[in-house]
Amino acid sequence: MSDPSVRSGPPRAPMSAWRMDAVAPLSPNGWLRHDAVMHLFPSSGATDVLEIGCGQGGFGARLAQRHRYLGIEPDHASFTVAEQRLRHAGGGEVRNARLELLEPGQFDVVCAFEVLEHLDDDTAALAAWVERVRPGGLLLLSVPAYQRRYAAADELVGHFRRYDPGPLHNLLTAAGLVDVRIRHYGMPLGYVLEGGRNLIARRRLRAAGSTSPQQRSAGSGRLLQPSSGLRGALNRCGSAPFRLLQRAFPKTGPGLVAAARRPAGP
């Protein structure tokens, strides 16, 4: 396994949006999340970026265009897709490895998108993530919003919970983080997409039998993901007006993104 200190930097000439759609297409909900996340992502100074649970690499391929990027993904099938996508995008690295193998304090930004809700012990997970952030660096995550909205789609993909903004804020501060910022995303399209996922999930749950949340979590990053450049381009273009619209509703939506800083001092 290569040393994270020698992973490749971002490519010199970032891909066009159309080419990136072909290499690493995002789902409509992925585009809504991407827009909200990038509003909290540091505009400068973020050089070394770690993504925990990078799935099939749709987001990671884009981060790798501008940063020294490392993604880790425990599901081997998703890892294989992510590895190919980052290679075609021309930057970054992805590993089918455990977080514990990475040394503490290496990264300016540590990301985990739609991961925390899959973990039984979210307090311990956050502590391990914060440990990988450099002092003064940023932890950036996304989670589904509001426990009262827990439904079939959450059960299908192995979610232990959803998060209300207040408890999420408390969880981040209890992990020693400061300057916590939380915003919603997905108003209004995200509600429609979530409703569709719940309809599909109710049918799939009947066929899932007695599989555990851990087993369902393992393949969650592969569900309902686009696999073609055409679909990727349609998702990007079709979601564009809704990405703009959701910015007017930072306190409403079925998803949350949060950014919080590790204190720079001892």
Tab-separated table of C-alpha atoms in Angstrom:
chain	number	residue	atom	x	y	z
A	1	MET	CA	0.000	0.000	0.000
A	2	SER	CA	1.432	3.375	-0.990
A	3	ASP	CA	2.211	6.123	1.509
A	4	PRO	CA	-0.473	8.871	1.558
A	5	SER	CA	2.297	11.463	1.512
A	6	VAL	CA	3.175	10.534	-2.080
A	7	ARG	CA	-0.276	10.318	-3.624
A	8	SER	CA	-0.626	12.152	-6.897
A	9	GLY	CA	-1.813	15.744	-7.094
A	10	PRO	CA	-4.748	17.082	-9.099
A	11	PRO	CA	-4.503	17.016	-12.897
A	12	ARG	CA	-3.188	20.146	-14.603
A	13	ALA	CA	-6.198	20.544	-16.875
A	14	PRO	CA	-9.527	19.765	-15.138
A	15	MET	CA	-12.058	17.867	-17.227
A	16	SER	CA	-15.015	19.573	-18.826
A	17	ALA	CA	-18.381	18.998	-17.168
A	18	TRP	CA	-19.496	16.835	-20.113
A	19	ARG	CA	-16.426	14.634	-19.911
A	20	MET	CA	-16.786	14.276	-16.154
A	21	ASP	CA	-20.423	13.212	-16.639
A	22	ALA	CA	-19.140	10.354	-18.797
A	23	VAL	CA	-16.367	9.357	-16.388
A	24	ALA	CA	-18.193	9.742	-13.055
A	25	PRO	CA	-21.946	10.406	-13.386
A	26	LEU	CA	-23.892	11.605	-10.354
A	27	SER	CA	-27.505	10.899	-9.446
A	28	PRO	CA	-29.964	13.821	-9.202
A	29	ASN	CA	-29.787	13.677	-5.409
A	30	GLY	CA	-26.005	13.498	-5.665
A	31	TRP	CA	-26.049	16.781	-7.573
A	32	LEU	CA	-28.251	18.434	-4.939
A	33	ARG	CA	-25.838	17.276	-2.246
A	34	HIS	CA	-22.789	18.338	-4.274
A	35	ASP	CA	-24.134	21.868	-4.577
A	36	ALA	CA	-24.797	22.147	-0.835
A	37	VAL	CA	-21.428	20.631	0.116
A	38	MET	CA	-19.448	22.940	-2.138
A	39	HIS	CA	-21.011	25.964	-0.426
A	40	LEU	CA	-19.314	24.793	2.794
A	41	PHE	CA	-16.096	23.506	1.239
A	42	PRO	CA	-13.135	25.843	1.828
A	43	SER	CA	-12.466	28.025	-1.197
A	44	SER	CA	-8.719	28.007	-0.592
A	45	GLY	CA	-6.123	26.238	1.505
A	46	ALA	CA	-7.640	22.744	1.215
A	47	THR	CA	-4.826	20.677	-0.260
A	48	ASP	CA	-5.034	17.174	1.229
A	49	VAL	CA	-8.572	15.772	1.190
A	50	LEU	CA	-9.782	12.437	2.567
A	51	GLU	CA	-13.203	11.041	1.721
A	52	ILE	CA	-14.435	8.249	3.993
A	53	GLY	CA	-16.854	5.862	2.272
A	54	CYS	CA	-16.363	7.305	-1.212
A	55	GLY	CA	-18.778	4.839	-2.849
A	56	GLN	CA	-18.340	4.653	-6.604
A	57	GLY	CA	-16.227	7.807	-6.721
A	58	GLY	CA	-18.625	10.261	-8.332
A	59	PHE	CA	-17.864	12.987	-5.815
A	60	GLY	CA	-14.238	11.954	-5.353
A	61	ALA	CA	-13.417	12.261	-9.053
A	62	ARG	CA	-14.530	15.885	-8.871
A	63	LEU	CA	-12.609	16.670	-5.683
A	64	ALA	CA	-9.511	15.082	-7.222
A	65	GLN	CA	-9.617	17.662	-10.014
A	66	ARG	CA	-8.540	20.385	-7.578
A	67	HIS	CA	-7.004	18.704	-4.540
A	68	ARG	CA	-4.682	15.904	-3.482
A	69	TYR	CA	-7.426	13.378	-2.869
A	70	LEU	CA	-7.596	10.027	-1.109
A	71	GLY	CA	-10.817	8.031	-0.855
A	72	ILE	CA	-11.408	4.889	1.164
A	73	GLU	CA	-14.270	2.496	0.419
A	74	PRO	CA	-14.933	-0.782	2.287
A	75	ASP	CA	-17.287	-2.295	-0.321
A	76	HIS	CA	-15.054	-3.969	-2.898
A	77	ALA	CA	-17.514	-3.682	-5.779
A	78	SER	CA	-17.909	0.067	-5.234
A	79	PHE	CA	-14.158	0.441	-4.716
A	80	THR	CA	-13.472	-1.173	-8.097
A	81	VAL	CA	-15.744	1.322	-9.866
A	82	ALA	CA	-14.276	4.265	-7.929
A	83	GLU	CA	-10.719	3.199	-8.755
A	84	GLN	CA	-11.510	3.127	-12.469
A	85	ARG	CA	-13.263	6.496	-12.348
A	86	LEU	CA	-10.406	8.256	-10.583
A	87	ARG	CA	-7.893	6.722	-12.987
A	88	HIS	CA	-9.892	8.012	-15.961
A	89	ALA	CA	-10.288	11.413	-14.278
A	90	GLY	CA	-6.505	11.559	-14.038
A	91	GLY	CA	-5.975	12.317	-10.351
A	92	GLY	CA	-6.342	11.137	-6.780
A	93	GLU	CA	-6.297	7.693	-5.225
A	94	VAL	CA	-8.858	5.314	-3.757
A	95	ARG	CA	-8.211	2.378	-1.433
A	96	ASN	CA	-10.189	-0.622	-0.282
A	97	ALA	CA	-8.821	-0.157	3.236
A	98	ARG	CA	-9.682	0.699	6.835
A	99	LEU	CA	-9.423	4.181	8.280
A	100	GLU	CA	-7.240	2.869	11.110
A	101	LEU	CA	-4.391	2.331	8.637
A	102	LEU	CA	-4.072	6.093	8.073
A	103	GLU	CA	-1.904	8.169	10.376
A	104	PRO	CA	-3.642	10.913	12.405
A	105	GLY	CA	-3.628	14.572	11.424
A	106	GLN	CA	-2.791	14.248	7.726
A	107	PHE	CA	-5.689	15.997	6.022
A	108	ASP	CA	-6.904	19.564	5.612
A	109	VAL	CA	-10.448	18.307	4.939
A	110	VAL	CA	-12.007	14.992	5.926
A	111	CYS	CA	-15.328	14.240	4.190
A	112	ALA	CA	-17.972	11.608	4.841
A	113	PHE	CA	-21.111	11.885	2.722
A	114	GLU	CA	-24.085	9.707	3.729
A	115	VAL	CA	-21.900	7.531	5.988
A	116	LEU	CA	-22.498	8.455	9.649
A	117	GLU	CA	-26.089	7.190	9.662
A	118	HIS	CA	-24.837	3.713	8.669
A	119	LEU	CA	-22.677	3.358	11.789
A	120	ASP	CA	-24.010	1.977	15.070
A	121	ASP	CA	-21.565	3.992	17.185
A	122	ASP	CA	-21.555	7.419	15.560
A	123	THR	CA	-19.708	8.998	18.495
A	124	ALA	CA	-16.722	6.662	18.089
A	125	ALA	CA	-16.773	7.138	14.309
A	126	LEU	CA	-16.658	10.917	14.635
A	127	ALA	CA	-13.751	10.698	17.079
A	128	ALA	CA	-11.785	8.612	14.548
A	129	TRP	CA	-12.610	11.023	11.716
A	130	VAL	CA	-11.645	14.106	13.719
A	131	GLU	CA	-8.333	12.457	14.578
A	132	ARG	CA	-7.427	12.410	10.861
A	133	VAL	CA	-8.051	16.158	10.474
A	134	ARG	CA	-5.068	18.471	10.849
A	135	PRO	CA	-5.398	21.067	13.627
A	136	GLY	CA	-7.288	23.950	12.075
A	137	GLY	CA	-8.708	21.670	9.358
A	138	LEU	CA	-12.318	20.902	8.460
A	139	LEU	CA	-14.654	17.952	8.898
A	140	LEU	CA	-17.405	17.987	6.267
A	141	LEU	CA	-20.298	15.518	6.208
A	142	SER	CA	-23.822	14.933	4.996
A	143	VAL	CA	-26.633	12.934	6.591
A	144	PRO	CA	-30.371	12.409	6.018
A	145	ALA	CA	-32.487	14.898	7.949
A	146	TYR	CA	-35.018	14.297	10.740
A	147	GLN	CA	-35.594	11.029	12.542
A	148	ARG	CA	-39.348	11.435	12.054
A	149	ARG	CA	-38.739	10.909	8.315
A	150	TYR	CA	-37.121	7.497	8.842
A	151	ALA	CA	-38.819	5.214	6.294
A	152	ALA	CA	-38.408	2.213	3.995
A	153	ALA	CA	-35.476	3.658	2.015
A	154	ASP	CA	-33.525	4.176	5.246
A	155	GLU	CA	-34.204	0.627	6.351
A	156	LEU	CA	-33.272	-0.800	2.952
A	157	VAL	CA	-29.794	0.732	2.949
A	158	GLY	CA	-29.040	-0.010	6.591
A	159	HIS	CA	-29.468	3.390	8.233
A	160	PHE	CA	-29.470	3.250	12.013
A	161	ARG	CA	-30.935	6.736	12.259
A	162	ARG	CA	-31.503	10.132	10.673
A	163	TYR	CA	-30.377	13.412	12.262
A	164	ASP	CA	-32.154	16.498	13.511
A	165	PRO	CA	-30.036	19.676	13.236
A	166	GLY	CA	-29.822	20.297	17.003
A	167	PRO	CA	-28.588	16.828	17.985
A	168	LEU	CA	-26.178	16.815	15.043
A	169	HIS	CA	-24.725	20.135	16.214
A	170	ASN	CA	-24.347	18.730	19.739
A	171	LEU	CA	-22.673	15.584	18.404
A	172	LEU	CA	-20.102	17.617	16.489
A	173	THR	CA	-19.300	19.914	19.398
A	174	ALA	CA	-19.007	16.924	21.749
A	175	ALA	CA	-16.362	15.574	19.357
A	176	GLY	CA	-14.290	18.680	20.075
A	177	LEU	CA	-15.163	20.587	16.899
A	178	VAL	CA	-15.861	24.319	16.682
A	179	ASP	CA	-17.403	26.762	14.175
A	180	VAL	CA	-20.180	24.292	13.370
A	181	ARG	CA	-22.301	25.191	10.355
A	182	ILE	CA	-25.322	23.133	9.292
A	183	ARG	CA	-27.616	23.672	6.326
A	184	HIS	CA	-30.409	21.715	4.681
A	185	TYR	CA	-30.512	20.725	1.047
A	186	GLY	CA	-33.040	19.216	-1.333
A	187	MET	CA	-35.987	21.597	-1.213
A	188	PRO	CA	-38.167	20.798	-3.180
A	189	LEU	CA	-36.805	18.106	-5.544
A	190	GLY	CA	-35.191	16.078	-2.766
A	191	TYR	CA	-38.586	15.378	-1.214
A	192	VAL	CA	-39.861	13.972	-4.504
A	193	LEU	CA	-36.751	11.831	-4.963
A	194	GLU	CA	-36.991	10.548	-1.388
A	195	GLY	CA	-40.622	9.608	-1.909
A	196	GLY	CA	-39.658	7.639	-5.014
A	197	ARG	CA	-36.870	5.851	-3.152
A	198	ASN	CA	-39.316	4.870	-0.417
A	199	LEU	CA	-41.724	3.376	-2.970
A	200	ILE	CA	-38.931	1.311	-4.526
A	201	ALA	CA	-37.558	0.344	-1.114
A	202	ARG	CA	-40.853	-1.069	0.136
A	203	ARG	CA	-40.843	-3.542	-2.743
A	204	ARG	CA	-37.170	-4.410	-2.325
A	205	LEU	CA	-37.461	-4.908	1.427
A	206	ARG	CA	-39.957	-7.692	0.882
A	207	ALA	CA	-37.318	-9.466	-1.220
A	208	ALA	CA	-34.418	-8.659	1.105
A	209	GLY	CA	-35.449	-11.213	3.724
A	210	SER	CA	-33.559	-11.182	7.000
A	211	THR	CA	-30.357	-9.441	5.880
A	212	SER	CA	-28.731	-7.311	8.581
A	213	PRO	CA	-28.297	-3.506	8.442
A	214	GLN	CA	-24.554	-4.095	7.997
A	215	GLN	CA	-25.161	-6.323	4.976
A	216	ARG	CA	-27.539	-3.788	3.447
A	217	SER	CA	-25.124	-0.923	4.172
A	218	ALA	CA	-22.326	-2.671	2.276
A	219	GLY	CA	-24.087	-2.281	-1.049
A	220	SER	CA	-25.907	0.986	-0.370
A	221	GLY	CA	-23.479	3.055	-2.442
A	222	ARG	CA	-24.410	1.069	-5.538
A	223	LEU	CA	-28.181	1.527	-5.339
A	224	LEU	CA	-29.865	3.746	-7.933
A	225	GLN	CA	-26.545	5.062	-9.251
A	226	PRO	CA	-26.265	6.129	-12.912
A	227	SER	CA	-23.817	4.162	-15.019
A	228	SER	CA	-23.790	6.054	-18.338
A	229	GLY	CA	-22.496	9.409	-19.456
A	230	LEU	CA	-25.837	10.259	-21.054
A	231	ARG	CA	-27.685	9.662	-17.806
A	232	GLY	CA	-25.040	11.652	-15.965
A	233	ALA	CA	-25.426	14.628	-18.296
A	234	LEU	CA	-29.220	14.500	-18.048
A	235	ASN	CA	-29.000	14.397	-14.257
A	236	ARG	CA	-26.652	17.374	-14.167
A	237	CYS	CA	-28.690	19.493	-16.548
A	238	GLY	CA	-32.063	18.453	-15.163
A	239	SER	CA	-31.060	19.146	-11.568
A	240	ALA	CA	-29.525	22.559	-12.329
A	241	PRO	CA	-32.627	24.724	-11.628
A	242	PHE	CA	-33.339	22.764	-8.439
A	243	ARG	CA	-29.767	23.254	-7.240
A	244	LEU	CA	-30.291	26.983	-7.569
A	245	LEU	CA	-33.739	26.809	-5.956
A	246	GLN	CA	-32.599	24.882	-2.883
A	247	ARG	CA	-30.135	27.677	-2.004
A	248	ALA	CA	-33.132	29.838	-1.089
A	249	PHE	CA	-34.180	27.276	1.544
A	250	PRO	CA	-31.098	26.539	3.708
A	251	LYS	CA	-33.355	25.629	6.647
A	252	THR	CA	-35.632	23.213	4.779
A	253	GLY	CA	-34.967	19.917	3.014
A	254	PRO	CA	-34.650	16.145	3.528
A	255	GLY	CA	-30.837	16.230	3.840
A	256	LEU	CA	-28.269	18.018	5.984
A	257	VAL	CA	-24.690	19.040	5.296
A	258	ALA	CA	-22.425	20.117	8.133
A	259	ALA	CA	-18.960	21.635	8.373
A	260	ALA	CA	-16.976	21.995	11.593
A	261	ARG	CA	-13.377	22.871	12.364
A	262	ARG	CA	-10.819	21.107	14.502
A	263	PRO	CA	-9.303	23.716	16.838
A	264	ALA	CA	-5.861	24.856	15.783
A	265	GLY	CA	-4.512	25.032	19.327
A	266	PRO	CA	-3.455	22.142	21.617
